[in-house]
PDB file of C-alpha atoms and ligand atoms in Angstrom:
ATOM      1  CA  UNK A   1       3.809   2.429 -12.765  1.00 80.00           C
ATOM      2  CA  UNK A   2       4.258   5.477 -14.649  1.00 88.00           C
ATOM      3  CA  UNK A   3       8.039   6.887 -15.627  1.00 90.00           C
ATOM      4  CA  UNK A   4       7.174   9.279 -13.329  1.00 91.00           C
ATOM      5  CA  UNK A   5       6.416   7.697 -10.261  1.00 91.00           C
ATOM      6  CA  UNK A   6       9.266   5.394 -10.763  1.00 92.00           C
ATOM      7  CA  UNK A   7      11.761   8.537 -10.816  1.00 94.00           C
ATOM      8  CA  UNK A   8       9.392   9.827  -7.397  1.00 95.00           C
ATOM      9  CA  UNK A   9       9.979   6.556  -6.367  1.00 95.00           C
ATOM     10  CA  UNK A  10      13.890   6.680  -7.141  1.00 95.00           C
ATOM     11  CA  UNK A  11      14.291  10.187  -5.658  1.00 96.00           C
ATOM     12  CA  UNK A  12      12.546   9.813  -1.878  1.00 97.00           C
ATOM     13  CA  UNK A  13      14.279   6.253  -1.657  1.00 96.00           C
ATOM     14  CA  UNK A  14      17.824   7.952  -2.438  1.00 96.00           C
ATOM     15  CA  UNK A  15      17.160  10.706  -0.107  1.00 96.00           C
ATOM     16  CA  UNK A  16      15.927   8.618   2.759  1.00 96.00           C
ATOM     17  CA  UNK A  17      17.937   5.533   2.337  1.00 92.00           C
ATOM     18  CA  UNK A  18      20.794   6.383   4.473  1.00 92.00           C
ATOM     19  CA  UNK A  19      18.587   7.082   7.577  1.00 93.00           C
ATOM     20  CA  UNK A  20      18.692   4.626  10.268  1.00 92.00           C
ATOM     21  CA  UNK A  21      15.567   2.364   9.784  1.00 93.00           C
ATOM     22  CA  UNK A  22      14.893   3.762   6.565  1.00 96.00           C
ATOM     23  CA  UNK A  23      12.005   1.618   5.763  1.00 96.00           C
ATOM     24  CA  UNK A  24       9.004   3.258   7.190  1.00 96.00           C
ATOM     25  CA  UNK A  25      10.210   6.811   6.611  1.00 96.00           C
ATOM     26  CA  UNK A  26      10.529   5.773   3.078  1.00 97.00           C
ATOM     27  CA  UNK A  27       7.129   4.337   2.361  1.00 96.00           C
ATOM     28  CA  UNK A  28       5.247   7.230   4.553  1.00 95.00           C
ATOM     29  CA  UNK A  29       7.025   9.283   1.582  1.00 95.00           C
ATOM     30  CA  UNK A  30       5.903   7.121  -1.016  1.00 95.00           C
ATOM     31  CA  UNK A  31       2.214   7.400   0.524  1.00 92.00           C
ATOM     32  CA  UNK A  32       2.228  11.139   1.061  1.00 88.00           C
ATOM     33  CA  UNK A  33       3.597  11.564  -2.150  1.00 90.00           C
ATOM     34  CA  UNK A  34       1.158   9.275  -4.817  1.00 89.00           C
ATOM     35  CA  UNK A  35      -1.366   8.288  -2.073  1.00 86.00           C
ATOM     36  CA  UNK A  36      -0.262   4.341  -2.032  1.00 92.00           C
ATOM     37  CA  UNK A  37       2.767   2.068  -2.435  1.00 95.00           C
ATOM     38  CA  UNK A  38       2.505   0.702  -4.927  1.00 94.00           C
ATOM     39  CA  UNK A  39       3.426  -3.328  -5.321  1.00 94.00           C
ATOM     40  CA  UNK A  40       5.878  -2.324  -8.238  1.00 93.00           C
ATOM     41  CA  UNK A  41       7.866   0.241  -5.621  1.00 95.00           C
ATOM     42  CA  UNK A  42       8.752  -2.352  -3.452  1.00 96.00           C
ATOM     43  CA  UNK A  43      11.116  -4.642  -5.115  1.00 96.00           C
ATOM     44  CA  UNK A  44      13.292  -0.701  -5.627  1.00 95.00           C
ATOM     45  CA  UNK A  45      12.933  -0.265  -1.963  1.00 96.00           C
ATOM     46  CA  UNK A  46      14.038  -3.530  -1.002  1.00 96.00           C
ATOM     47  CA  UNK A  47      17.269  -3.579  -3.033  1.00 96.00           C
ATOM     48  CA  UNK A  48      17.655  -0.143  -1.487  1.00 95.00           C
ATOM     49  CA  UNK A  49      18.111  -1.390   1.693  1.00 95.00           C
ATOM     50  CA  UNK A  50      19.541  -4.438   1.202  1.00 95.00           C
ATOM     51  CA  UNK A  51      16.292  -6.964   2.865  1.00 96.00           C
ATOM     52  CA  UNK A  52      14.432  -9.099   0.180  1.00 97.00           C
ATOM     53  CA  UNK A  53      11.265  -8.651  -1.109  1.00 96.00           C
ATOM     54  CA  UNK A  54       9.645 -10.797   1.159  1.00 96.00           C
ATOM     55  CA  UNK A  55      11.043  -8.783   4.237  1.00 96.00           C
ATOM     56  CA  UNK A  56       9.723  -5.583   2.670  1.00 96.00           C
ATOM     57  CA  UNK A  57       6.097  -7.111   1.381  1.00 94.00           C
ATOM     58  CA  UNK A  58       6.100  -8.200   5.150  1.00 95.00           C
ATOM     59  CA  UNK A  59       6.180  -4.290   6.628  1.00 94.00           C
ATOM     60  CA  UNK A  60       4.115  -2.764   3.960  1.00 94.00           C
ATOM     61  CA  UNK A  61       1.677  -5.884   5.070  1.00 91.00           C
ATOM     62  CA  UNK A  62       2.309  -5.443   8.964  1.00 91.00           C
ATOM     63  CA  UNK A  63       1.699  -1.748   8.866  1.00 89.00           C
ATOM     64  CA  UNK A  64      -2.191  -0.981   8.311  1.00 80.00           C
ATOM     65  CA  UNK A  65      -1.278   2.605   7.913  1.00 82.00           C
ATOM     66  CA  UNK A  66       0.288   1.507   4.306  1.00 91.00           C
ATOM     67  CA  UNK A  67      -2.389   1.780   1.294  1.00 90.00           C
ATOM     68  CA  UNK A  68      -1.352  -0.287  -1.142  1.00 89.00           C
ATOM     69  CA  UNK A  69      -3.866   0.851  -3.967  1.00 88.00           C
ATOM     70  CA  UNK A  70      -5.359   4.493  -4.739  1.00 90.00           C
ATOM     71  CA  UNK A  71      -7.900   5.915  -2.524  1.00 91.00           C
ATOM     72  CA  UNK A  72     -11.229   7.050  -2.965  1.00 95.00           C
ATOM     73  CA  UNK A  73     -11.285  10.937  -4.062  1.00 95.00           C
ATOM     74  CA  UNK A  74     -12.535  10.993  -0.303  1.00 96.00           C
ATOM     75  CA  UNK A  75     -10.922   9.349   2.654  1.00 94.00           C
ATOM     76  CA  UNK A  76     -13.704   8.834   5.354  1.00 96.00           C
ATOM     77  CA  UNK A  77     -11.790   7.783   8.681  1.00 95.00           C
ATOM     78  CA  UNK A  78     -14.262   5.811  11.611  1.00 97.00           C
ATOM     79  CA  UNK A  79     -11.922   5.694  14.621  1.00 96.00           C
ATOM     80  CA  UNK A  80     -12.941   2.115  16.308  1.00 95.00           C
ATOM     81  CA  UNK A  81     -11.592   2.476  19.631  1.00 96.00           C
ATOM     82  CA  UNK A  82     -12.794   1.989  22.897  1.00 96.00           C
ATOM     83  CA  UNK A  83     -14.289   5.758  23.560  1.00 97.00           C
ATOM     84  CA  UNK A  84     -15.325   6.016  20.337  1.00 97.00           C
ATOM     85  CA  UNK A  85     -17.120   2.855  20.737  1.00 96.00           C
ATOM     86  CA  UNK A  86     -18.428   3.516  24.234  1.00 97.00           C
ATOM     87  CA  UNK A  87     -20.171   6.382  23.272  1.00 97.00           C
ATOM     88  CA  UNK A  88     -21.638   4.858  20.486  1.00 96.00           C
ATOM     89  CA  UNK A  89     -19.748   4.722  17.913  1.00 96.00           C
ATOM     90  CA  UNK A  90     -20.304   1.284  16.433  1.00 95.00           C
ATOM     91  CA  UNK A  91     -24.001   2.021  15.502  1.00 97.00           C
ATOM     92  CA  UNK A  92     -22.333   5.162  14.065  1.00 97.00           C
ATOM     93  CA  UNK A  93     -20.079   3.660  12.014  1.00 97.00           C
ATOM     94  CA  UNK A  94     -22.494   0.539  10.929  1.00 97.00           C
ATOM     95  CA  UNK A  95     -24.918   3.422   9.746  1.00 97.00           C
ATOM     96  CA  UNK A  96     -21.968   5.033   7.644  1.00 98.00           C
ATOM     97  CA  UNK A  97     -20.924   1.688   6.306  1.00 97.00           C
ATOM     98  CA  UNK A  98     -24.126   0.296   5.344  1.00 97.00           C
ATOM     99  CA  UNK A  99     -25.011   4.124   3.642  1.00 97.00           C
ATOM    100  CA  UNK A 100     -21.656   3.997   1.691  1.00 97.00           C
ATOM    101  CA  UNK A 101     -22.216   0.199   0.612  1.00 97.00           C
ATOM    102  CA  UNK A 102     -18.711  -0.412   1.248  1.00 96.00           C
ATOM    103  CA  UNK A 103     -16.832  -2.497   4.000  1.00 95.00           C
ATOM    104  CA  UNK A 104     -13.925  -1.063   6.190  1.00 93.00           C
ATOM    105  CA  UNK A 105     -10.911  -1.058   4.020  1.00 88.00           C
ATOM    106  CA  UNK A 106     -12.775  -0.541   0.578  1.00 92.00           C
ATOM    107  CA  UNK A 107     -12.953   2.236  -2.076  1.00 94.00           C
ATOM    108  CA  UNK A 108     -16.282   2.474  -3.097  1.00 95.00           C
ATOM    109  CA  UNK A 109     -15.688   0.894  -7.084  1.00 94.00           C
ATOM    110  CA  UNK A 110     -17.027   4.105  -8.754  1.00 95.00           C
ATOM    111  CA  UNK A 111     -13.868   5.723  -6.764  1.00 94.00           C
ATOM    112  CA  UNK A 112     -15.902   8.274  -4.747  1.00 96.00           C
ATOM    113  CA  UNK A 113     -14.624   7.310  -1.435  1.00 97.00           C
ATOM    114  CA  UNK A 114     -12.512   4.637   0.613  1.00 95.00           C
ATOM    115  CA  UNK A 115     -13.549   3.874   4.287  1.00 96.00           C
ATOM    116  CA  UNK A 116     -10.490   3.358   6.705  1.00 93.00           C
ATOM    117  CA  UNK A 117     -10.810   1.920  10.412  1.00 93.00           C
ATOM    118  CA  UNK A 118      -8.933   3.611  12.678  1.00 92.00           C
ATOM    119  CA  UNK A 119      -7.715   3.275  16.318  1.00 93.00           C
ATOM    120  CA  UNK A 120      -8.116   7.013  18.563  1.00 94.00           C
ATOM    121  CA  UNK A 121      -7.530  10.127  16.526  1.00 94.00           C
ATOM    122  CA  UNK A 122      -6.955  11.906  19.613  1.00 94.00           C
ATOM    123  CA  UNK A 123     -10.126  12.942  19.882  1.00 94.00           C
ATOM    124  CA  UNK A 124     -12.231  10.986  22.265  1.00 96.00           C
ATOM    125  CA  UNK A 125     -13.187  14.080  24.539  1.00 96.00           C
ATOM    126  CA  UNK A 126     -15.429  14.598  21.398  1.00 96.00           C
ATOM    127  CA  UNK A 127     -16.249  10.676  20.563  1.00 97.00           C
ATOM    128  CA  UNK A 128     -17.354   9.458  18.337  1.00 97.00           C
ATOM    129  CA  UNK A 129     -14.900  10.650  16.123  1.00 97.00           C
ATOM    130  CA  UNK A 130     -14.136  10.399  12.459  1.00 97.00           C
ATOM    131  CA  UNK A 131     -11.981  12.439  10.152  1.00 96.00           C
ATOM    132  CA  UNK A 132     -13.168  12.980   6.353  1.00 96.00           C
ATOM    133  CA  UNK A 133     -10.317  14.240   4.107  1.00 93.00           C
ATOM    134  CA  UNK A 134      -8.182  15.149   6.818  1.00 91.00           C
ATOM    135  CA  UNK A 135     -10.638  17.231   8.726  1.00 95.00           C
ATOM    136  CA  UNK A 136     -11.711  16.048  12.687  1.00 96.00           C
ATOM    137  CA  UNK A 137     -14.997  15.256  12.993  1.00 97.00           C
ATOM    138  CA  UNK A 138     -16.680  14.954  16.586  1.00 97.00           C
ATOM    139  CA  UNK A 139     -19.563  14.117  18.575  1.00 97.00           C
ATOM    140  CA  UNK A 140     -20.989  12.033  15.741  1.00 98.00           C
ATOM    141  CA  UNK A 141     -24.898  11.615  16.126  1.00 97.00           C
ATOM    142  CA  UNK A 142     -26.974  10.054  13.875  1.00 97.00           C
ATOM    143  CA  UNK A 143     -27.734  13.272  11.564  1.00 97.00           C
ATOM    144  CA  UNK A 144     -24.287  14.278  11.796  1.00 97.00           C
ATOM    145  CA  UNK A 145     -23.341  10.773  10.177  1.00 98.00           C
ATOM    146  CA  UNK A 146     -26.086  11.439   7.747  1.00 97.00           C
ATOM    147  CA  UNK A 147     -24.212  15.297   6.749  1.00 97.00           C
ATOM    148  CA  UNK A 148     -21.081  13.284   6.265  1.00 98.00           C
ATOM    149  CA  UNK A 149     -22.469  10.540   3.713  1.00 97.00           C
ATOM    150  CA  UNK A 150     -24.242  13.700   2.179  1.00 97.00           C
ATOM    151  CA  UNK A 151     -21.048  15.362   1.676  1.00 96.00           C
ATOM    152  CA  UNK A 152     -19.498  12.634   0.685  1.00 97.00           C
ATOM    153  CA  UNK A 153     -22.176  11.999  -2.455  1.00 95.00           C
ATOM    154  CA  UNK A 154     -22.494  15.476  -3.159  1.00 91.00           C
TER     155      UNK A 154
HETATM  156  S1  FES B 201     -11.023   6.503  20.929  1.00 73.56           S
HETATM  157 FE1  FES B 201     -11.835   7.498  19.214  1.00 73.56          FE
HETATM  158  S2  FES B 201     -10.718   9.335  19.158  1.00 73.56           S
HETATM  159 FE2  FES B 201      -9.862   8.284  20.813  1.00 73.56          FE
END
């Protein structure tokens, strides 16, 4: 860990530590701010607020939410849930998978793009839904799964 992230590190853990249940508003921070927590933040965190390692290891762990290396330079989000998956969504999201080579939960290793599960984005009047760099994505048909790989490699 950089200098720098270790004074980023230092800065949103002393302005969030005194919040009641500090933990998770502290590593969303840490997330928004470098994109991951990062194994060397957490032993800072935990003195912080006075749990062990172990306790702290155990919520970054718990919480899916929590990367805990860099993403992709794209973030390609499949939401998995029921109307997603009722309106076809699995063979959507197999034919994304197997086109980006990568399982759910991978960066692709040349960086390009990491593929995150997810369960409802809110969108299921429009399943199946995805969201690719923070942009909704609905009504996924086959070619419309095809655009986003597309994009994705372009
Ligand atoms: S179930 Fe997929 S957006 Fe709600």
């Amino acid at each position: 860990m950089s200098a720098e992230t270790e004074a980023l590190i230092q800065e949103i853990i002393a302005s969030h530590r005194n919040m009641q249940g500090a933990a998770l508003p502290i590593l969303h921070a840490v997330q928004e701010a470098i994109g991951y927590v990062p194994e060397d933040a957490i032993p800072a965190i935990a003195e912080a607020l006075n749990v062990t390692r172990a306790e702290m290891h155990g919520v970054v762990t718990f919480y899916h939410d929590f990367r805990r290396e860099p993403a992709g330079r794209h973030v390609l989000k499949l939401c998995r849930a029921e109307a997603c998956q009722s309106a076809g969504g699995n063979v959507i999201s197999e034919r994304i998978r197997q086109k980006l080579g990568i399982q759910f939960g991978e960066t692709s290793p040349d960086g390009r793009v990491t593929l995150d599960a997810v369960y409802c984005l809110g969108l299921c009047a429009t399943a199946p839904s995805a969201m690719l760099d923070g942009k909704v994505i609905g009504r996924i048909d086959p070619a419309r799964a095809d655009r986003i790989v597309a994009e994705i490699n372009r």
